[in-house]
Amino acid sequence: VIMMQNIIKTYRLGSTEVRALRGVDLEIRKGEFTVVMGPSGSGKTTLLNILGCLDVPTSGDYWLHGQRIAETDVDRLAPIRNANIGFVFQNFNLIPVLDTVENIEFPLLLREGHAPRDSRERALALAEAVGLKDFPHHRPDELSGGQRQRVAIARALIMHPQVVLADEPTANLDSETAEQILDLMESINRERGATFLISTHDPRVLKRARRVLIIRDGKVADEQAAAA
Amino acid sequence: VIMMQNIIKTYRLGSTEVRALRGVDLEIRKGEFTVVMGPSGSGKTTLLNILGCLDVPTSGDYWLHGQRIAETDVDRLAPIRNANIGFVFQNFNLIPVLDTVENIEFPLLLREGHAPRDSRERALALAEAVGLKDFPHHRPDELSGGQRQRVAIARALIMHPQVVLADEPTANLDSETAEQILDLMESINRERGATFLISTHDPRVLKRARRVLIIRDGKVADEQAAAA
Ligand SMILES: Nc1ncnc2c1ncn2[C@@H]1O[C@H](COP(=O)(O)OP(=O)(O)OP(=O)(O)O)[C@@H](O)[C@H]1O
Ligand SMILES: Nc1ncnc2c1ncn2[C@@H]1O[C@H](COP(=O)(O)OP(=O)(O)OP(=O)(O)O)[C@@H](O)[C@H]1O
Ligand SMILES: [Mg+2]
Ligand SMILES: [Mg+2]
């Protein structure tokens, strides 16, 4: 599903240069449920943003579903992104003027240009699946941190994406709620074969992982390999 | 230091009513290092915002340092807040146009009306204490999630506050970074007698707590009492 070779990402700020990714090689197969771990500032969000076609690398090669992603203009990546990938942002990126259900159904609007007939029903079902049945008409500033996080999770799932990239999706959740979310993700992985890649510091997520990648010094390695 | 009696907070949205706090009674003594836990949506942020004079309760009584907080206008609470309380927001609330050091020193500007002579030095020392020595001139959108969180933590501490309220301050931090931050908080608690109240879902924070409060059904109880 995903192949990366020698992905480099360097941020430039005036005369300062931050080398967030320093030659990432990565292969993710369909249906995997993988966790990426690494210290704060080690490059997890940077990696997920490139994987999710939300950003472009400074250099390197990226193949998604056998198609080489050669764009250097993020806006032109939108069709690829919208067709394939559900993304849970670290800072949620909800739309402030939309309520819970409108935020969840928004990707359907983007794709179709209008709300499909069943979009409201699907959004309400997902709101319930993430424990937000009682909050359909709350706007983001009327929700708690963990409630907003769950709106972001539901939105990532509404398109039945083939690949779900989740950037620290349980950071603001108590244990019971986190387990509920992880159960949902695992069931989607098992039943639809969706591929999950989750960045996290959370041991609750780690124990569900069937593969663990460690990001360190701008490179990614499988945990077993890293420990060798 | 803190006394609350029958604090109620009800949010009204059109015809919907959310009773976030349903009669909180609370006493925090000087120098305590206390953790508040509860499920997502249980009222932790609501409680901390009222404690921190960032919001007002619907009803109930609140005393801070023996002074009854009777204002019903949040803006008039600013002097109390600025003189006494350091706050780490769940969503950080950094100022986008300011860099790391400017964000950290901002409370000094607010209090004095101008930057005290030593404000830059103090801000740099705090940036180093939270592991951000190499990022003084990054703006928030040029920092990782955990790096932004640490700017927020440093900012909360710059005024040597008597009370530090921290809303899930380690949610975006890996274990090593979280322990570094918790060591810093404990040293401030021990050496300056600052009172800490931390809302969290994180077992790393919980194991440092000398007192644990549980928030459930809009009320707060000590954990031992809750378990009885
Ligand atoms: N501005 C608001 N308007 C309406 N309802 C609100 C508002 N802020 C919070 N609420 C509701 O009040 C309840 C308590 O919210 P609060 O943010 O205090 O929870 P929390 O314990 O901090 O949750 P989390 O762990 O998810 O951050 C929630 O049900 C939330 O939806
Ligand atoms: N837009 C940007 N401009 C400049 N530097 C950036 C930018 N985004 C990230 N960085 C830097 O690149 C490095 C990697 O950032 P990234 O957000 O990928 O880390 P992370 O592993 O997700 O961290 P965290 O666990 O704290 O979220 C960090 O040192 C960060 O300061
Ligand atoms: Mg990140
Ligand atoms: Mg909260």
CSV table of N, CA, C and O in Angstrom, one decimal, chain A residues 1 17 20 30 36-37 43 68 83 90 111 148 163 178 186 195 200 203-204 211 213 219:
chain,number,residue,atom,x,y,z
A,1,VAL,N,0.8,-1.2,0.0
A,1,VAL,CA,0.0,0.0,0.0
A,1,VAL,C,0.9,1.3,0.0
A,1,VAL,O,0.6,2.2,-0.7
A,17,GLU,N,18.0,25.7,10.0
A,17,GLU,CA,17.5,24.6,9.2
A,17,GLU,C,17.2,23.4,10.2
A,17,GLU,O,18.0,23.1,11.1
A,20,ALA,N,13.9,17.4,9.9
A,20,ALA,CA,12.9,16.6,10.6
A,20,ALA,C,13.0,15.1,10.1
A,20,ALA,O,12.9,14.2,11.0
A,30,LYS,N,-1.0,-3.6,3.0
A,30,LYS,CA,-2.5,-3.5,3.2
A,30,LYS,C,-2.9,-4.2,4.5
A,30,LYS,O,-2.5,-5.4,4.7
A,36,VAL,N,3.6,4.2,15.3
A,36,VAL,CA,4.9,4.9,15.2
A,36,VAL,C,5.2,5.6,16.5
A,36,VAL,O,4.3,6.4,17.0
A,37,MET,N,6.3,5.4,17.1
A,37,MET,CA,6.7,6.1,18.3
A,37,MET,C,8.0,6.8,18.2
A,37,MET,O,8.8,6.4,17.4
A,43,GLY,N,9.7,13.9,14.6
A,43,GLY,CA,9.3,13.8,13.2
A,43,GLY,C,8.0,13.0,12.9
A,43,GLY,O,7.7,12.8,11.7
A,68,ARG,N,3.2,6.4,-8.0
A,68,ARG,CA,4.2,7.3,-7.5
A,68,ARG,C,3.6,8.7,-7.2
A,68,ARG,O,3.0,9.3,-8.1
A,83,ALA,N,-9.5,10.6,-1.8
A,83,ALA,CA,-10.0,9.3,-2.3
A,83,ALA,C,-9.5,8.2,-1.5
A,83,ALA,O,-10.0,7.1,-1.5
A,90,GLN,N,-3.3,15.9,14.9
A,90,GLN,CA,-2.9,16.1,16.3
A,90,GLN,C,-3.7,17.2,17.0
A,90,GLN,O,-4.0,17.2,18.1
A,111,ARG,N,-16.2,15.6,-1.3
A,111,ARG,CA,-16.0,14.7,-2.4
A,111,ARG,C,-17.2,14.8,-3.4
A,111,ARG,O,-17.0,14.8,-4.6
A,148,ARG,N,-13.8,16.8,21.2
A,148,ARG,CA,-13.3,17.3,19.9
A,148,ARG,C,-12.4,16.3,19.2
A,148,ARG,O,-12.5,16.1,18.0
A,163,VAL,N,-6.8,3.8,4.0
A,163,VAL,CA,-5.7,4.1,4.9
A,163,VAL,C,-6.1,5.1,5.9
A,163,VAL,O,-6.7,6.1,5.5
A,178,ALA,N,-10.7,5.8,25.5
A,178,ALA,CA,-9.6,5.4,24.6
A,178,ALA,C,-9.8,3.9,24.1
A,178,ALA,O,-9.7,3.6,22.9
A,186,GLU,N,-9.9,-1.1,15.6
A,186,GLU,CA,-9.6,-2.5,15.3
A,186,GLU,C,-10.7,-3.2,14.5
A,186,GLU,O,-10.4,-4.0,13.6
A,195,THR,N,-6.0,-0.1,6.4
A,195,THR,CA,-4.7,0.0,6.9
A,195,THR,C,-4.6,1.1,7.9
A,195,THR,O,-5.0,2.3,7.6
A,200,THR,N,1.9,7.8,18.3
A,200,THR,CA,1.4,7.8,19.7
A,200,THR,C,2.5,7.7,20.7
A,200,THR,O,3.6,7.3,20.4
A,203,PRO,N,0.7,4.0,25.9
A,203,PRO,CA,0.9,2.5,26.1
A,203,PRO,C,-0.4,1.8,25.7
A,203,PRO,O,-0.4,0.6,25.3
A,204,ARG,N,-1.6,2.4,25.9
A,204,ARG,CA,-2.8,1.7,25.6
A,204,ARG,C,-2.9,1.5,24.1
A,204,ARG,O,-3.5,0.4,23.6
A,211,ARG,N,2.5,-4.1,14.7
A,211,ARG,CA,3.8,-3.7,14.3
A,211,ARG,C,4.2,-2.4,14.9
A,211,ARG,O,3.3,-1.5,15.0
A,213,LEU,N,6.9,0.9,14.8
A,213,LEU,CA,8.0,1.6,14.2
A,213,LEU,C,8.6,2.6,15.2
A,213,LEU,O,7.8,3.2,15.9
A,219,LYS,N,15.1,9.0,11.2
A,219,LYS,CA,14.9,7.7,10.4
A,219,LYS,C,13.9,6.8,11.1
A,219,LYS,O,13.7,7.0,12.3
